[in-house]
Amino acid sequence: MGIGDKIGNKAEELKGKAKEHIGAATDDRGLEAEGKVDQANAGIKQAGEHVKDAAKDVSGH
């Protein structure tokens, strides 16, 4: 995965944070929960990126 994927994952995380905060501010529990799910999904994708980067560093490719 390239830099574009990393940027997309970070954007998804930030979108999730915004949803969570807006949901909390407006007492919209559904939106708040959706934001938390978005953040979790982005975190999983970012963790996968870190694993791939580490594997490249170890293998030298």
PDB file of N, CA, C and O in Angstrom:
ATOM      1  N   MET A   1       0.835  -1.169   0.000  1.00  0.00           N
ATOM      2  CA  MET A   1       0.000   0.000   0.000  1.00  0.00           C
ATOM      3  C   MET A   1       0.885   1.239   0.000  1.00  0.00           C
ATOM      4  O   MET A   1       1.920   1.259   0.603  1.00  0.00           O
ATOM      5  N   GLY A   2       0.390   2.248  -0.651  1.00  0.00           N
ATOM      6  CA  GLY A   2       1.199   3.436  -0.802  1.00  0.00           C
ATOM      7  C   GLY A   2       0.779   4.558   0.117  1.00  0.00           C
ATOM      8  O   GLY A   2      -0.069   4.408   1.003  1.00  0.00           O
ATOM      9  N   ILE A   3       1.364   5.698  -0.156  1.00  0.00           N
ATOM     10  CA  ILE A   3       1.113   6.885   0.656  1.00  0.00           C
ATOM     11  C   ILE A   3      -0.351   7.320   0.552  1.00  0.00           C
ATOM     12  O   ILE A   3      -0.930   7.804   1.511  1.00  0.00           O
ATOM     13  N   GLY A   4      -0.954   7.094  -0.613  1.00  0.00           N
ATOM     14  CA  GLY A   4      -2.362   7.455  -0.787  1.00  0.00           C
ATOM     15  C   GLY A   4      -3.269   6.689   0.154  1.00  0.00           C
ATOM     16  O   GLY A   4      -4.229   7.246   0.698  1.00  0.00           O
ATOM     17  N   ASP A   5      -2.967   5.410   0.361  1.00  0.00           N
ATOM     18  CA  ASP A   5      -3.752   4.604   1.290  1.00  0.00           C
ATOM     19  C   ASP A   5      -3.569   5.095   2.718  1.00  0.00           C
ATOM     20  O   ASP A   5      -4.521   5.137   3.505  1.00  0.00           O
ATOM     21  N   LYS A   6      -2.351   5.463   3.059  1.00  0.00           N
ATOM     22  CA  LYS A   6      -2.083   5.960   4.409  1.00  0.00           C
ATOM     23  C   LYS A   6      -2.831   7.267   4.658  1.00  0.00           C
ATOM     24  O   LYS A   6      -3.401   7.472   5.735  1.00  0.00           O
ATOM     25  N   ILE A   7      -2.852   8.133   3.650  1.00  0.00           N
ATOM     26  CA  ILE A   7      -3.581   9.398   3.777  1.00  0.00           C
ATOM     27  C   ILE A   7      -5.077   9.132   3.902  1.00  0.00           C
ATOM     28  O   ILE A   7      -5.766   9.744   4.717  1.00  0.00           O
ATOM     29  N   GLY A   8      -5.574   8.198   3.097  1.00  0.00           N
ATOM     30  CA  GLY A   8      -6.987   7.846   3.170  1.00  0.00           C
ATOM     31  C   GLY A   8      -7.380   7.293   4.527  1.00  0.00           C
ATOM     32  O   GLY A   8      -8.449   7.613   5.056  1.00  0.00           O
ATOM     33  N   ASN A   9      -6.524   6.463   5.099  1.00  0.00           N
ATOM     34  CA  ASN A   9      -6.795   5.902   6.425  1.00  0.00           C
ATOM     35  C   ASN A   9      -6.828   6.995   7.483  1.00  0.00           C
ATOM     36  O   ASN A   9      -7.672   6.988   8.375  1.00  0.00           O
ATOM     37  N   LYS A  10      -5.903   7.930   7.390  1.00  0.00           N
ATOM     38  CA  LYS A  10      -5.866   9.035   8.351  1.00  0.00           C
ATOM     39  C   LYS A  10      -7.102   9.916   8.189  1.00  0.00           C
ATOM     40  O   LYS A  10      -7.690  10.353   9.185  1.00  0.00           O
ATOM     41  N   ALA A  11      -7.519  10.139   6.946  1.00  0.00           N
ATOM     42  CA  ALA A  11      -8.723  10.931   6.694  1.00  0.00           C
ATOM     43  C   ALA A  11      -9.945  10.240   7.291  1.00  0.00           C
ATOM     44  O   ALA A  11     -10.821  10.897   7.870  1.00  0.00           O
ATOM     45  N   GLU A  12     -10.020   8.921   7.155  1.00  0.00           N
ATOM     46  CA  GLU A  12     -11.137   8.164   7.732  1.00  0.00           C
ATOM     47  C   GLU A  12     -11.148   8.293   9.253  1.00  0.00           C
ATOM     48  O   GLU A  12     -12.200   8.453   9.871  1.00  0.00           O
ATOM     49  N   GLU A  13      -9.958   8.248   9.851  1.00  0.00           N
ATOM     50  CA  GLU A  13      -9.853   8.411  11.300  1.00  0.00           C
ATOM     51  C   GLU A  13     -10.352   9.792  11.731  1.00  0.00           C
ATOM     52  O   GLU A  13     -11.128   9.921  12.685  1.00  0.00           O
ATOM     53  N   LEU A  14      -9.927  10.823  11.018  1.00  0.00           N
ATOM     54  CA  LEU A  14     -10.340  12.185  11.362  1.00  0.00           C
ATOM     55  C   LEU A  14     -11.836  12.392  11.160  1.00  0.00           C
ATOM     56  O   LEU A  14     -12.486  13.071  11.953  1.00  0.00           O
ATOM     57  N   LYS A  15     -12.388  11.791  10.107  1.00  0.00           N
ATOM     58  CA  LYS A  15     -13.829  11.859   9.863  1.00  0.00           C
ATOM     59  C   LYS A  15     -14.572  11.202  11.022  1.00  0.00           C
ATOM     60  O   LYS A  15     -15.586  11.721  11.497  1.00  0.00           O
ATOM     61  N   GLY A  16     -14.053  10.074  11.486  1.00  0.00           N
ATOM     62  CA  GLY A  16     -14.666   9.388  12.615  1.00  0.00           C
ATOM     63  C   GLY A  16     -14.634  10.217  13.880  1.00  0.00           C
ATOM     64  O   GLY A  16     -15.616  10.265  14.637  1.00  0.00           O
ATOM     65  N   LYS A  17     -13.516  10.897  14.124  1.00  0.00           N
ATOM     66  CA  LYS A  17     -13.419  11.757  15.300  1.00  0.00           C
ATOM     67  C   LYS A  17     -14.435  12.885  15.224  1.00  0.00           C
ATOM     68  O   LYS A  17     -15.069  13.232  16.222  1.00  0.00           O
ATOM     69  N   ALA A  18     -14.582  13.465  14.028  1.00  0.00           N
ATOM     70  CA  ALA A  18     -15.548  14.550  13.853  1.00  0.00           C
ATOM     71  C   ALA A  18     -16.964  14.050  14.125  1.00  0.00           C
ATOM     72  O   ALA A  18     -17.734  14.701  14.838  1.00  0.00           O
ATOM     73  N   LYS A  19     -17.312  12.882  13.576  1.00  0.00           N
ATOM     74  CA  LYS A  19     -18.643  12.318  13.809  1.00  0.00           C
ATOM     75  C   LYS A  19     -18.870  12.067  15.296  1.00  0.00           C
ATOM     76  O   LYS A  19     -19.943  12.363  15.826  1.00  0.00           O
ATOM     77  N   GLU A  20     -17.864  11.521  15.950  1.00  0.00           N
ATOM     78  CA  GLU A  20     -17.998  11.233  17.375  1.00  0.00           C
ATOM     79  C   GLU A  20     -18.253  12.507  18.170  1.00  0.00           C
ATOM     80  O   GLU A  20     -19.146  12.565  19.018  1.00  0.00           O
ATOM     81  N   HIS A  21     -17.490  13.557  17.890  1.00  0.00           N
ATOM     82  CA  HIS A  21     -17.635  14.813  18.625  1.00  0.00           C
ATOM     83  C   HIS A  21     -18.967  15.495  18.316  1.00  0.00           C
ATOM     84  O   HIS A  21     -19.615  16.026  19.225  1.00  0.00           O
ATOM     85  N   ILE A  22     -19.367  15.480  17.062  1.00  0.00           N
ATOM     86  CA  ILE A  22     -20.655  16.087  16.699  1.00  0.00           C
ATOM     87  C   ILE A  22     -21.790  15.309  17.348  1.00  0.00           C
ATOM     88  O   ILE A  22     -22.738  15.888  17.879  1.00  0.00           O
ATOM     89  N   GLY A  23     -21.692  13.983  17.318  1.00  0.00           N
ATOM     90  CA  GLY A  23     -22.705  13.158  17.966  1.00  0.00           C
ATOM     91  C   GLY A  23     -22.804  13.424  19.452  1.00  0.00           C
ATOM     92  O   GLY A  23     -23.901  13.504  20.017  1.00  0.00           O
ATOM     93  N   ALA A  24     -21.659  13.577  20.101  1.00  0.00           N
ATOM     94  CA  ALA A  24     -21.646  13.862  21.538  1.00  0.00           C
ATOM     95  C   ALA A  24     -22.238  15.238  21.824  1.00  0.00           C
ATOM     96  O   ALA A  24     -23.001  15.406  22.779  1.00  0.00           O
ATOM     97  N   ALA A  25     -21.896  16.206  20.973  1.00  0.00           N
ATOM     98  CA  ALA A  25     -22.374  17.576  21.183  1.00  0.00           C
ATOM     99  C   ALA A  25     -23.874  17.704  20.950  1.00  0.00           C
ATOM    100  O   ALA A  25     -24.540  18.521  21.597  1.00  0.00           O
ATOM    101  N   THR A  26     -24.407  16.899  20.039  1.00  0.00           N
ATOM    102  CA  THR A  26     -25.828  16.987  19.705  1.00  0.00           C
ATOM    103  C   THR A  26     -26.647  15.887  20.369  1.00  0.00           C
ATOM    104  O   THR A  26     -27.838  15.748  20.098  1.00  0.00           O
ATOM    105  N   ASP A  27     -26.017  15.107  21.225  1.00  0.00           N
ATOM    106  CA  ASP A  27     -26.653  13.992  21.929  1.00  0.00           C
ATOM    107  C   ASP A  27     -27.226  12.965  20.950  1.00  0.00           C
ATOM    108  O   ASP A  27     -28.263  12.371  21.181  1.00  0.00           O
ATOM    109  N   ASP A  28     -26.513  12.785  19.831  1.00  0.00           N
ATOM    110  CA  ASP A  28     -26.892  11.793  18.817  1.00  0.00           C
ATOM    111  C   ASP A  28     -25.999  10.572  19.021  1.00  0.00           C
ATOM    112  O   ASP A  28     -24.890  10.498  18.503  1.00  0.00           O
ATOM    113  N   ARG A  29     -26.469   9.626  19.807  1.00  0.00           N
ATOM    114  CA  ARG A  29     -25.662   8.461  20.163  1.00  0.00           C
ATOM    115  C   ARG A  29     -25.317   7.604  18.946  1.00  0.00           C
ATOM    116  O   ARG A  29     -24.261   6.993  18.888  1.00  0.00           O
ATOM    117  N   GLY A  30     -26.210   7.563  17.962  1.00  0.00           N
ATOM    118  CA  GLY A  30     -25.947   6.792  16.744  1.00  0.00           C
ATOM    119  C   GLY A  30     -24.768   7.356  15.970  1.00  0.00           C
ATOM    120  O   GLY A  30     -23.896   6.616  15.514  1.00  0.00           O
ATOM    121  N   LEU A  31     -24.743   8.674  15.817  1.00  0.00           N
ATOM    122  CA  LEU A  31     -23.645   9.327  15.100  1.00  0.00           C
ATOM    123  C   LEU A  31     -22.341   9.180  15.877  1.00  0.00           C
ATOM    124  O   LEU A  31     -21.284   8.929  15.291  1.00  0.00           O
ATOM    125  N   GLU A  32     -22.441   9.293  17.180  1.00  0.00           N
ATOM    126  CA  GLU A  32     -21.255   9.130  18.028  1.00  0.00           C
ATOM    127  C   GLU A  32     -20.680   7.718  17.877  1.00  0.00           C
ATOM    128  O   GLU A  32     -19.471   7.533  17.718  1.00  0.00           O
ATOM    129  N   ALA A  33     -21.551   6.724  17.885  1.00  0.00           N
ATOM    130  CA  ALA A  33     -21.108   5.339  17.735  1.00  0.00           C
ATOM    131  C   ALA A  33     -20.528   5.099  16.343  1.00  0.00           C
ATOM    132  O   ALA A  33     -19.516   4.406  16.193  1.00  0.00           O
ATOM    133  N   GLU A  34     -21.162   5.682  15.338  1.00  0.00           N
ATOM    134  CA  GLU A  34     -20.657   5.545  13.970  1.00  0.00           C
ATOM    135  C   GLU A  34     -19.246   6.122  13.857  1.00  0.00           C
ATOM    136  O   GLU A  34     -18.377   5.543  13.186  1.00  0.00           O
ATOM    137  N   GLY A  35     -19.013   7.233  14.517  1.00  0.00           N
ATOM    138  CA  GLY A  35     -17.687   7.838  14.521  1.00  0.00           C
ATOM    139  C   GLY A  35     -16.655   6.935  15.162  1.00  0.00           C
ATOM    140  O   GLY A  35     -15.530   6.808  14.676  1.00  0.00           O
ATOM    141  N   LYS A  36     -17.039   6.276  16.239  1.00  0.00           N
ATOM    142  CA  LYS A  36     -16.115   5.362  16.914  1.00  0.00           C
ATOM    143  C   LYS A  36     -15.794   4.165  16.025  1.00  0.00           C
ATOM    144  O   LYS A  36     -14.652   3.706  15.984  1.00  0.00           O
ATOM    145  N   VAL A  37     -16.796   3.683  15.295  1.00  0.00           N
ATOM    146  CA  VAL A  37     -16.570   2.558  14.372  1.00  0.00           C
ATOM    147  C   VAL A  37     -15.625   2.985  13.261  1.00  0.00           C
ATOM    148  O   VAL A  37     -14.697   2.246  12.898  1.00  0.00           O
ATOM    149  N   ASP A  38     -15.842   4.176  12.711  1.00  0.00           N
ATOM    150  CA  ASP A  38     -14.947   4.680  11.655  1.00  0.00           C
ATOM    151  C   ASP A  38     -13.507   4.750  12.144  1.00  0.00           C
ATOM    152  O   ASP A  38     -12.575   4.369  11.435  1.00  0.00           O
ATOM    153  N   GLN A  39     -13.334   5.232  13.371  1.00  0.00           N
ATOM    154  CA  GLN A  39     -11.986   5.337  13.933  1.00  0.00           C
ATOM    155  C   GLN A  39     -11.361   3.963  14.134  1.00  0.00           C
ATOM    156  O   GLN A  39     -10.169   3.766  13.851  1.00  0.00           O
ATOM    157  N   ALA A  40     -12.138   3.024  14.598  1.00  0.00           N
ATOM    158  CA  ALA A  40     -11.626   1.672  14.813  1.00  0.00           C
ATOM    159  C   ALA A  40     -11.208   1.040  13.488  1.00  0.00           C
ATOM    160  O   ALA A  40     -10.140   0.420  13.397  1.00  0.00           O
ATOM    161  N   ASN A  41     -12.032   1.202  12.463  1.00  0.00           N
ATOM    162  CA  ASN A  41     -11.700   0.659  11.140  1.00  0.00           C
ATOM    163  C   ASN A  41     -10.419   1.279  10.598  1.00  0.00           C
ATOM    164  O   ASN A  41      -9.561   0.584  10.051  1.00  0.00           O
ATOM    165  N   ALA A  42     -10.287   2.578  10.758  1.00  0.00           N
ATOM    166  CA  ALA A  42      -9.078   3.257  10.300  1.00  0.00           C
ATOM    167  C   ALA A  42      -7.863   2.766  11.077  1.00  0.00           C
ATOM    168  O   ALA A  42      -6.788   2.557  10.499  1.00  0.00           O
ATOM    169  N   GLY A  43      -8.019   2.556  12.363  1.00  0.00           N
ATOM    170  CA  GLY A  43      -6.920   2.062  13.187  1.00  0.00           C
ATOM    171  C   GLY A  43      -6.459   0.684  12.757  1.00  0.00           C
ATOM    172  O   GLY A  43      -5.257   0.397  12.716  1.00  0.00           O
ATOM    173  N   ILE A  44      -7.411  -0.163  12.404  1.00  0.00           N
ATOM    174  CA  ILE A  44      -7.063  -1.514  11.933  1.00  0.00           C
ATOM    175  C   ILE A  44      -6.288  -1.426  10.628  1.00  0.00           C
ATOM    176  O   ILE A  44      -5.279  -2.101  10.445  1.00  0.00           O
ATOM    177  N   LYS A  45      -6.752  -0.573   9.740  1.00  0.00           N
ATOM    178  CA  LYS A  45      -6.059  -0.407   8.453  1.00  0.00           C
ATOM    179  C   LYS A  45      -4.649   0.150   8.667  1.00  0.00           C
ATOM    180  O   LYS A  45      -3.693  -0.273   8.015  1.00  0.00           O
ATOM    181  N   GLN A  46      -4.526   1.115   9.583  1.00  0.00           N
ATOM    182  CA  GLN A  46      -3.217   1.697   9.862  1.00  0.00           C
ATOM    183  C   GLN A  46      -2.284   0.660  10.478  1.00  0.00           C
ATOM    184  O   GLN A  46      -1.095   0.632  10.159  1.00  0.00           O
ATOM    185  N   ALA A  47      -2.804  -0.189  11.332  1.00  0.00           N
ATOM    186  CA  ALA A  47      -1.976  -1.245  11.925  1.00  0.00           C
ATOM    187  C   ALA A  47      -1.466  -2.179  10.839  1.00  0.00           C
ATOM    188  O   ALA A  47      -0.301  -2.599  10.863  1.00  0.00           O
ATOM    189  N   GLY A  48      -2.318  -2.501   9.879  1.00  0.00           N
ATOM    190  CA  GLY A  48      -1.899  -3.335   8.755  1.00  0.00           C
ATOM    191  C   GLY A  48      -0.789  -2.678   7.958  1.00  0.00           C
ATOM    192  O   GLY A  48       0.154  -3.352   7.511  1.00  0.00           O
ATOM    193  N   GLU A  49      -0.887  -1.380   7.773  1.00  0.00           N
ATOM    194  CA  GLU A  49       0.163  -0.632   7.068  1.00  0.00           C
ATOM    195  C   GLU A  49       1.489  -0.737   7.818  1.00  0.00           C
ATOM    196  O   GLU A  49       2.540  -0.918   7.208  1.00  0.00           O
ATOM    197  N   HIS A  50       1.423  -0.614   9.148  1.00  0.00           N
ATOM    198  CA  HIS A  50       2.647  -0.693   9.960  1.00  0.00           C
ATOM    199  C   HIS A  50       3.292  -2.071   9.845  1.00  0.00           C
ATOM    200  O   HIS A  50       4.516  -2.182   9.767  1.00  0.00           O
ATOM    201  N   VAL A  51       2.460  -3.098   9.823  1.00  0.00           N
ATOM    202  CA  VAL A  51       2.985  -4.458   9.690  1.00  0.00           C
ATOM    203  C   VAL A  51       3.667  -4.624   8.335  1.00  0.00           C
ATOM    204  O   VAL A  51       4.768  -5.176   8.241  1.00  0.00           O
ATOM    205  N   LYS A  52       3.026  -4.138   7.296  1.00  0.00           N
ATOM    206  CA  LYS A  52       3.611  -4.242   5.954  1.00  0.00           C
ATOM    207  C   LYS A  52       4.928  -3.468   5.868  1.00  0.00           C
ATOM    208  O   LYS A  52       5.894  -3.942   5.274  1.00  0.00           O
ATOM    209  N   ASP A  53       4.947  -2.271   6.457  1.00  0.00           N
ATOM    210  CA  ASP A  53       6.181  -1.477   6.449  1.00  0.00           C
ATOM    211  C   ASP A  53       7.296  -2.191   7.202  1.00  0.00           C
ATOM    212  O   ASP A  53       8.447  -2.202   6.754  1.00  0.00           O
ATOM    213  N   ALA A  54       6.968  -2.788   8.328  1.00  0.00           N
ATOM    214  CA  ALA A  54       7.965  -3.503   9.129  1.00  0.00           C
ATOM    215  C   ALA A  54       8.490  -4.714   8.347  1.00  0.00           C
ATOM    216  O   ALA A  54       9.685  -4.985   8.367  1.00  0.00           O
ATOM    217  N   ALA A  55       7.596  -5.402   7.657  1.00  0.00           N
ATOM    218  CA  ALA A  55       8.025  -6.569   6.884  1.00  0.00           C
ATOM    219  C   ALA A  55       8.961  -6.151   5.754  1.00  0.00           C
ATOM    220  O   ALA A  55       9.943  -6.832   5.450  1.00  0.00           O
ATOM    221  N   LYS A  56       8.672  -5.008   5.133  1.00  0.00           N
ATOM    222  CA  LYS A  56       9.547  -4.500   4.076  1.00  0.00           C
ATOM    223  C   LYS A  56      10.924  -4.143   4.641  1.00  0.00           C
ATOM    224  O   LYS A  56      11.944  -4.399   4.013  1.00  0.00           O
ATOM    225  N   ASP A  57      10.919  -3.530   5.845  1.00  0.00           N
ATOM    226  CA  ASP A  57      12.188  -3.158   6.465  1.00  0.00           C
ATOM    227  C   ASP A  57      13.030  -4.396   6.777  1.00  0.00           C
ATOM    228  O   ASP A  57      14.241  -4.389   6.579  1.00  0.00           O
ATOM    229  N   VAL A  58      12.400  -5.442   7.251  1.00  0.00           N
ATOM    230  CA  VAL A  58      13.102  -6.666   7.608  1.00  0.00           C
ATOM    231  C   VAL A  58      13.619  -7.374   6.368  1.00  0.00           C
ATOM    232  O   VAL A  58      14.761  -7.834   6.331  1.00  0.00           O
ATOM    233  N   SER A  59      12.786  -7.449   5.338  1.00  0.00           N
ATOM    234  CA  SER A  59      13.165  -8.192   4.143  1.00  0.00           C
ATOM    235  C   SER A  59      14.041  -7.363   3.203  1.00  0.00           C
ATOM    236  O   SER A  59      14.700  -7.903   2.331  1.00  0.00           O
ATOM    237  N   GLY A  60      14.007  -6.050   3.391  1.00  0.00           N
ATOM    238  CA  GLY A  60      14.813  -5.173   2.528  1.00  0.00           C
ATOM    239  C   GLY A  60      14.183  -4.894   1.183  1.00  0.00           C
ATOM    240  O   GLY A  60      14.832  -4.397   0.279  1.00  0.00           O
ATOM    241  N   HIS A  61      12.914  -5.209   1.016  1.00  0.00           N
ATOM    242  CA  HIS A  61      12.219  -4.972  -0.267  1.00  0.00           C
ATOM    243  C   HIS A  61      11.289  -3.839  -0.130  1.00  0.00           C
ATOM    244  O   HIS A  61      10.409  -3.590   0.355  1.00  0.00           O
TER     245      HIS A  61
END
